[in-house]
Short mmCIF file of C-alpha atoms in Angstrom, two decimals:
data_model
loop_
_atom_site.label_atom_id
_atom_site.label_comp_id
_atom_site.label_asym_id
_atom_site.label_seq_id
_atom_site.Cartn_x
_atom_site.Cartn_y
_atom_site.Cartn_z
CA MET T 76 -0.09 -2.66 -26.69
CA ALA T 77 2.71 -3.48 -29.12
CA ALA T 78 6.40 -4.03 -27.56
CA ALA T 79 7.47 -1.49 -30.40
CA ALA T 80 5.17 1.27 -29.36
CA CYS T 81 5.79 0.81 -25.50
CA ASP T 82 9.72 1.03 -26.10
CA ASP T 83 8.88 4.00 -27.95
CA ALA T 84 6.99 5.55 -25.01
CA VAL T 85 9.75 4.66 -22.76
CA ASP T 86 12.36 6.45 -25.28
CA GLN T 87 10.60 9.44 -24.86
CA LEU T 88 10.08 9.48 -21.32
CA THR T 89 13.64 8.82 -20.94
CA ASN T 90 14.44 11.70 -22.97
CA LEU T 91 11.94 14.10 -21.04
CA LEU T 92 13.76 13.18 -17.56
CA ASP T 93 16.93 13.49 -18.98
CA GLN T 94 16.05 17.59 -19.14
CA VAL T 95 15.16 17.68 -15.08
CA GLU T 96 17.13 19.29 -12.72
CA ALA T 97 19.97 17.32 -10.54
CA PRO T 98 17.71 17.07 -7.48
CA LEU T 99 14.93 15.39 -8.87
CA LYS T 100 17.32 12.98 -11.21
CA LYS T 101 18.90 12.03 -7.58
CA THR T 102 15.56 11.19 -6.02
CA PHE T 103 14.78 9.22 -8.90
CA GLN T 104 17.51 6.92 -8.21
CA ASN T 105 16.25 5.78 -4.68
CA VAL T 106 13.30 5.49 -7.06
CA HIS T 107 14.37 3.29 -9.74
CA GLN T 108 17.45 1.23 -7.59
CA GLY T 109 18.87 0.35 -10.56
CA TYR T 110 16.19 -0.53 -12.53
CA PRO T 111 14.98 2.79 -14.09
CA THR T 112 13.22 1.08 -17.44
CA GLU T 113 11.08 -0.95 -15.14
CA THR T 114 10.44 2.41 -12.70
CA LEU T 115 8.95 4.30 -16.34
CA VAL T 116 6.98 1.40 -17.48
CA ARG T 117 5.12 1.53 -14.10
CA PHE T 118 4.25 4.88 -14.49
CA LEU T 119 3.16 4.26 -18.29
CA LYS T 120 1.16 1.92 -16.93
CA ALA T 121 -0.48 4.00 -14.54
CA ARG T 122 -1.20 6.78 -16.98
CA GLU T 123 -2.18 3.99 -19.84
CA TRP T 124 0.63 4.78 -22.09
CA HIS T 125 0.41 8.48 -22.43
CA VAL T 126 4.17 9.70 -22.15
CA ASN T 127 2.73 13.09 -20.97
CA ASN T 128 0.75 12.14 -18.41
CA ALA T 129 2.95 9.63 -17.19
CA TYR T 130 6.07 12.40 -17.23
CA LYS T 131 3.70 14.91 -15.08
CA MET T 132 2.77 12.29 -12.24
CA LEU T 133 6.66 11.17 -12.06
CA GLU T 134 7.93 14.78 -12.24
CA ASP T 135 5.13 15.63 -9.21
CA SER T 136 5.95 12.53 -7.44
CA LEU T 137 9.37 13.37 -7.72
CA ASN T 138 8.82 16.89 -6.76
CA TRP T 139 6.82 15.44 -3.80
CA ARG T 140 9.79 13.37 -2.61
CA ILE T 141 11.89 16.12 -2.27
CA GLN T 142 9.36 18.58 -0.83
CA ASN T 143 8.61 15.84 1.94
CA GLU T 144 12.13 14.49 2.44
CA ILE T 145 11.36 11.00 1.80
CA ASP T 146 14.74 9.68 0.54
CA SER T 147 16.04 10.25 4.85
CA ILE T 148 12.51 9.46 5.67
CA LEU T 149 14.16 5.68 6.52
CA GLU T 150 16.29 7.88 9.28
CA LYS T 151 13.45 8.53 11.37
CA PRO T 152 12.47 6.03 14.15
CA ILE T 153 8.73 6.60 15.37
CA ILE T 154 9.68 6.71 18.87
CA PRO T 155 9.21 5.72 21.56
CA VAL T 156 8.59 1.84 20.83
CA ASP T 157 5.50 1.73 22.60
CA LEU T 158 3.59 4.42 20.26
CA TYR T 159 4.93 2.18 17.37
CA ARG T 160 3.75 -0.77 19.25
CA SER T 161 0.42 0.95 19.24
CA ILE T 162 1.16 1.52 15.55
CA ARG T 163 1.33 -1.94 14.76
CA GLU T 164 -1.54 -2.97 16.27
CA THR T 165 -3.76 -0.53 14.74
CA GLN T 166 -2.49 -0.80 11.25
CA LEU T 167 -2.64 -4.04 10.63
CA ILE T 168 -0.29 -4.90 7.89
CA GLY T 169 3.35 -7.17 7.63
CA LEU T 170 5.13 -9.15 5.35
CA SER T 171 4.08 -12.56 5.92
CA GLY T 172 6.36 -14.58 2.99
CA TYR T 173 6.93 -14.76 -0.39
CA SER T 174 5.65 -16.74 -3.72
CA ASN T 175 6.64 -19.48 -5.22
CA GLU T 176 8.62 -17.09 -7.70
CA GLY T 177 10.21 -14.34 -5.06
CA ILE T 178 7.36 -12.09 -4.84
CA PRO T 179 6.98 -10.47 -1.56
CA VAL T 180 3.36 -11.15 0.21
CA PHE T 181 1.93 -8.34 2.25
CA ALA T 182 -1.30 -8.87 4.59
CA VAL T 183 -3.20 -6.24 5.20
CA GLY T 184 -5.91 -6.13 8.14
CA VAL T 185 -8.64 -4.20 6.30
CA GLY T 186 -11.74 -5.06 8.33
CA LEU T 187 -9.90 -4.61 11.72
CA SER T 188 -7.32 -1.68 11.21
CA THR T 189 -8.69 0.93 13.72
CA TYR T 190 -6.17 3.82 13.37
CA ASP T 191 -7.11 5.50 16.41
CA LYS T 192 -4.14 5.28 18.65
CA ALA T 193 -1.72 7.76 16.63
CA SER T 194 -2.34 10.80 14.75
CA VAL T 195 -2.99 10.81 11.00
CA ASN T 196 0.61 12.01 10.40
CA TYR T 197 2.17 8.79 11.85
CA TYR T 198 0.28 6.42 10.36
CA VAL T 199 1.26 8.44 7.07
CA GLN T 200 4.81 7.94 8.00
CA SER T 201 5.06 4.45 9.09
CA HIS T 202 3.05 3.58 5.75
CA ILE T 203 5.50 4.94 3.73
CA GLN T 204 8.63 3.80 5.44
CA ILE T 205 7.22 0.38 4.91
CA ASN T 206 7.08 1.23 1.18
CA GLU T 207 10.38 2.40 1.50
CA TYR T 208 12.16 -0.62 3.35
CA ARG T 209 10.21 -2.69 0.53
CA ASP T 210 11.61 -0.80 -2.54
CA ARG T 211 15.06 -0.13 -0.94
CA ILE T 212 15.75 -3.13 1.04
CA ILE T 213 13.36 -6.29 0.55
CA LEU T 214 12.84 -5.77 -3.31
CA PRO T 215 16.90 -5.40 -4.13
CA MET T 216 17.29 -8.66 -2.16
CA VAL T 217 15.17 -10.71 -3.77
CA THR T 218 16.20 -9.44 -7.16
CA LYS T 219 19.68 -10.08 -6.27
CA LYS T 220 18.69 -13.55 -5.18
CA PHE T 221 16.57 -15.01 -8.23
CA GLY T 222 18.64 -12.91 -11.05
CA ARG T 223 15.80 -10.96 -12.10
CA PRO T 224 14.31 -7.70 -11.72
CA ILE T 225 11.44 -7.91 -9.17
CA SER T 226 9.58 -4.72 -8.61
CA THR T 227 6.25 -5.64 -7.46
CA CYS T 228 4.70 -6.99 -4.69
CA ILE T 229 0.97 -9.42 -3.84
CA LYS T 230 -1.31 -8.02 -1.16
CA VAL T 231 -3.74 -9.88 0.67
CA LEU T 232 -6.69 -8.82 2.21
CA ASP T 233 -8.70 -9.81 5.13
CA MET T 234 -12.34 -8.30 5.45
CA THR T 235 -12.71 -10.13 8.61
CA GLY T 236 -14.35 -7.67 10.82
CA LEU T 237 -15.30 -4.80 8.19
CA LYS T 238 -18.84 -2.90 9.01
CA LEU T 239 -19.82 0.33 8.60
CA SER T 240 -20.13 1.35 11.80
CA ALA T 241 -16.04 1.08 11.28
CA LEU T 242 -15.46 2.95 7.94
CA ASN T 243 -15.14 6.08 9.93
CA GLN T 244 -11.50 5.08 10.02
CA MET T 245 -11.41 5.23 6.02
CA LYS T 246 -10.52 8.74 6.03
CA ILE T 247 -7.10 7.52 7.13
CA VAL T 248 -7.04 5.04 4.65
CA THR T 249 -7.64 7.30 1.42
CA ALA T 250 -4.96 9.36 2.41
CA ILE T 251 -2.64 6.41 2.16
CA SER T 252 -3.94 5.48 -0.86
CA THR T 253 -3.54 8.31 -2.67
CA VAL T 254 -0.47 8.47 -1.22
CA ASP T 255 0.19 5.04 -2.61
CA ASP T 256 -1.60 5.57 -6.23
CA LEU T 257 0.26 9.06 -6.78
CA ASN T 258 3.85 7.86 -6.18
CA TYR T 259 4.13 3.96 -5.69
CA PRO T 260 1.70 3.12 -8.98
CA GLU T 261 1.87 -0.42 -10.03
CA LYS T 262 3.79 -1.60 -7.30
CA THR T 263 1.16 -4.46 -6.40
CA GLU T 264 0.61 -6.90 -9.00
CA THR T 265 -2.34 -8.57 -7.50
CA TYR T 266 -5.02 -8.15 -4.65
CA TYR T 267 -6.46 -11.31 -3.16
CA ILE T 268 -9.09 -10.08 -0.82
CA VAL T 269 -10.28 -13.24 1.55
CA ASN T 270 -13.08 -12.86 4.76
CA ALA T 271 -15.11 -10.89 2.63
CA PRO T 272 -18.02 -10.21 4.27
CA TYR T 273 -21.62 -8.78 2.58
CA ILE T 274 -20.75 -5.53 3.03
CA PHE T 275 -17.35 -5.55 0.93
CA SER T 276 -19.34 -8.12 -1.72
CA ALA T 277 -22.13 -5.45 -1.89
CA CYS T 278 -19.89 -2.43 -2.54
CA TRP T 279 -17.29 -4.40 -4.71
CA LYS T 280 -20.61 -5.01 -7.14
CA VAL T 281 -21.03 -1.39 -7.72
CA VAL T 282 -17.37 -0.44 -7.87
CA LYS T 283 -16.23 -3.22 -9.92
CA PRO T 284 -17.90 -1.90 -13.16
CA LEU T 285 -15.93 1.76 -12.93
CA LEU T 286 -12.65 0.39 -12.37
CA GLN T 287 -10.44 0.51 -15.73
CA GLU T 288 -9.65 -3.17 -16.76
CA ARG T 289 -5.94 -3.00 -15.95
CA THR T 290 -7.33 -2.90 -12.23
CA ARG T 291 -10.19 -5.52 -12.24
CA LYS T 292 -7.90 -7.97 -13.38
CA LYS T 293 -5.92 -7.37 -10.32
CA VAL T 294 -8.37 -8.04 -7.55
CA HIS T 295 -9.21 -11.45 -7.38
CA VAL T 296 -12.03 -12.26 -4.35
CA LEU T 297 -11.34 -15.61 -2.88
CA ARG T 298 -13.94 -18.05 -1.22
CA GLY T 299 -13.34 -17.83 2.41
CA CYS T 300 -9.87 -17.30 3.81
CA GLY T 301 -8.60 -18.27 0.46
CA ARG T 302 -6.01 -21.08 1.80
CA ASP T 303 -6.30 -23.64 -1.19
CA GLU T 304 -6.19 -21.09 -3.82
CA LEU T 305 -3.11 -19.12 -2.30
CA LEU T 306 -1.49 -22.24 -1.59
CA LYS T 307 -1.08 -22.88 -5.54
CA ILE T 308 1.74 -19.73 -5.41
CA MET T 309 3.06 -19.92 -1.83
CA ASP T 310 3.90 -22.25 0.12
CA TYR T 311 2.00 -22.94 3.94
CA SER T 312 4.71 -20.86 5.91
CA SER T 313 4.62 -17.68 3.30
CA LEU T 314 0.58 -17.65 4.12
CA PRO T 315 -1.12 -14.86 6.25
CA HIS T 316 -1.84 -16.52 9.56
CA PHE T 317 -5.55 -15.25 8.92
CA CYS T 318 -5.25 -17.94 5.83
CA GLN T 319 -3.85 -20.99 7.67
CA ARG T 320 -6.58 -22.16 9.12
CA GLU T 321 -10.39 -22.15 7.64
CA GLY T 322 -12.62 -19.89 9.67
CA LEU T 323 -9.46 -18.59 11.78
CA GLY T 324 -9.82 -14.78 10.49
CA SER T 325 -7.75 -12.41 11.11
CA SER T 326 -6.97 -11.52 14.98
CA LYS T 327 -4.40 -8.49 16.40
CA HIS T 328 -2.91 -11.25 18.74
CA SER T 329 -2.51 -14.79 17.04
CA SER T 330 -1.44 -17.55 19.67
CA SER T 331 2.62 -16.77 18.88
CA ASP T 332 3.13 -13.09 17.70
CA THR T 333 6.13 -14.36 15.60
CA GLU T 334 3.34 -15.96 13.39
CA ASP T 335 1.54 -12.98 13.02
CA CYS T 336 3.29 -11.05 10.57
CA PHE T 337 1.09 -7.70 12.00
CA SER T 338 2.71 -7.79 14.98
CA LEU T 339 5.67 -5.71 15.87
CA ASP T 340 7.75 -8.59 17.18
CA HIS T 341 7.61 -10.77 13.68
CA PRO T 342 11.06 -10.38 12.65
CA PHE T 343 9.57 -8.44 8.85
CA HIS T 344 8.70 -5.59 11.65
CA GLN T 345 11.68 -5.93 14.39
CA ASP T 346 13.96 -6.03 11.22
CA LEU T 347 12.38 -2.83 10.02
CA TYR T 348 12.13 -0.99 13.05
CA ASN T 349 16.26 -1.72 13.69
CA PHE T 350 16.92 -0.55 10.81
CA ILE T 351 14.95 2.43 11.02
CA GLN T 352 17.25 2.97 14.51
CA ASP T 353 20.28 2.27 13.22
CA GLN T 354 20.05 4.78 10.36
CA ALA T 355 18.59 7.20 13.10
CA LEU T 356 21.95 6.69 15.09
CA ASN T 357 24.46 6.72 12.07
CA GLN T 358 22.89 10.42 11.39
CA GLU T 359 22.35 11.47 15.00
CA LEU T 360 18.77 11.95 14.08
CA ILE T 361 16.82 10.44 16.77
CA LYS T 362 14.15 12.99 18.07
CA GLN T 363 10.17 12.69 18.99
CA GLY T 364 7.72 13.94 16.89
CA SER T 365 5.68 12.68 13.18
CA LEU T 366 6.73 13.86 10.38
CA HIS T 367 3.95 15.96 8.29
CA VAL T 368 4.10 14.48 5.19
CA LYS T 369 2.00 16.46 2.34
CA ILE T 370 -1.11 14.29 1.02
CA PRO T 371 -1.33 14.98 -2.89
CA GLU T 372 -4.53 15.91 -3.82
CA GLN T 373 -7.00 12.63 -4.99
CA ASP T 374 -7.26 11.95 -8.90
CA PRO T 375 -10.68 13.28 -10.03
CA GLU T 376 -11.51 10.24 -11.15
CA ASP T 377 -11.02 8.38 -8.00
CA ALA T 378 -13.09 11.39 -6.44
CA LYS T 379 -16.03 9.82 -8.70
CA ILE T 380 -15.83 6.23 -7.29
CA VAL T 381 -15.44 7.53 -3.87
CA GLU T 382 -19.11 9.24 -4.25
CA VAL T 383 -20.43 6.48 -5.98
CA ILE T 384 -19.22 3.72 -3.43
CA GLU T 385 -20.49 6.39 -0.64
CA ALA T 386 -23.88 6.30 -1.78
CA GLU T 387 -23.72 3.09 -1.90
CA PHE T 388 -22.60 2.95 1.94
CA HIS T 389 -25.69 5.12 2.39
CA LYS T 390 -28.18 2.97 1.22
CA LEU T 391 -26.62 -0.32 2.96
CA GLY T 392 -26.32 2.15 6.31
CA GLU T 393 -30.24 2.72 6.32
CA GLN T 394 -31.24 -0.72 4.96
CA ASN T 395 -28.88 -2.22 8.41
CA GLY T 396 -28.20 1.53 10.36
CA SER T 397 -29.16 0.04 13.13
CA ALA T 398 -27.60 -3.45 13.58
CA ASN T 399 -24.33 -1.99 12.19
CA GLY T 400 -24.47 1.21 14.74
CA VAL T 401 -24.19 3.43 12.02
CA ASP T 402 -25.73 7.31 12.39
CA LYS T 403 -26.03 9.61 9.75
CA GLU T 404 -23.28 11.96 10.98
CA GLN T 405 -21.11 8.78 10.58
CA ARG T 406 -22.10 7.66 7.26
CA SER T 407 -21.05 10.79 5.88
CA THR T 408 -17.82 10.57 6.72
CA ILE T 409 -17.33 7.22 5.48
CA ARG T 410 -14.37 7.19 3.17
CA PRO T 411 -13.36 3.72 0.80
CA ALA T 412 -10.21 2.57 -0.25
CA ARG T 413 -9.36 2.41 -3.49
CA PHE T 414 -7.29 -0.68 -5.89
CA THR T 415 -4.34 0.37 -8.00
#
């Protein structure tokens, strides 16, 4: 798209946003963190530069933030700490470091995340808190350090342990990815897939042609643990622990919890948890209980992709059902994650 056309689209979206009510403008400040143009571009990209569609997406997102009190979500800790530790052990995500260009590198243990120690509400709350901490604390910090806007991250997705029998948990993953798709669009610059088993390769072959070109370009499936490729864009110290040694794979408990970026004992999660506790103390808001954040309705295009993947899972399940422990009832509830 020509630069002039991009600028014109941004101007049109800016004019539309100027007309919204004050509460929406206020929550938009928490979204853009001083860089409104870059934020508008993200929403425009997510809607293929259709200004009216981007405006509706942004307006819906700002209303969602207000209705679910997202601006104050970093003041609401998940307590007691043992519950939060259980979430960290079953929702494997963490900040492993930064790329050579200062972009945060988030590791995600897709295959070994079980989401079975807490309610969906707690997992969604935890995910949104990580998003908001990334956007309000981490990204402004690296923006200041590097002297230029840094508004995206890199994700390294570890597929170790991915089986058809584990995909029942994907209902939660789909809820989380829908929240991301509609409220945090274009926040991931690149997805690197590592330790991919056959089940991923088979499904990716079917899904890839259905995705928009900009999405396909973001996804890179690397050989093995991806160490050599990833070392071209980051230092060894920033590699996720499951990429540091070929054949190691993901682990819920590495030899050192401070190296395992999924662990609550890792500096990133310690900083995040302490920050939320401090914010809550300042507001005198500490109380037990999960937040009930409304999950937006899935985009119809995404729903079509889900149907295609589900059909592929059925086929794989019929071919290898006994080996993977998948029965008909399990196969009917499988829900895949989506790259955005």
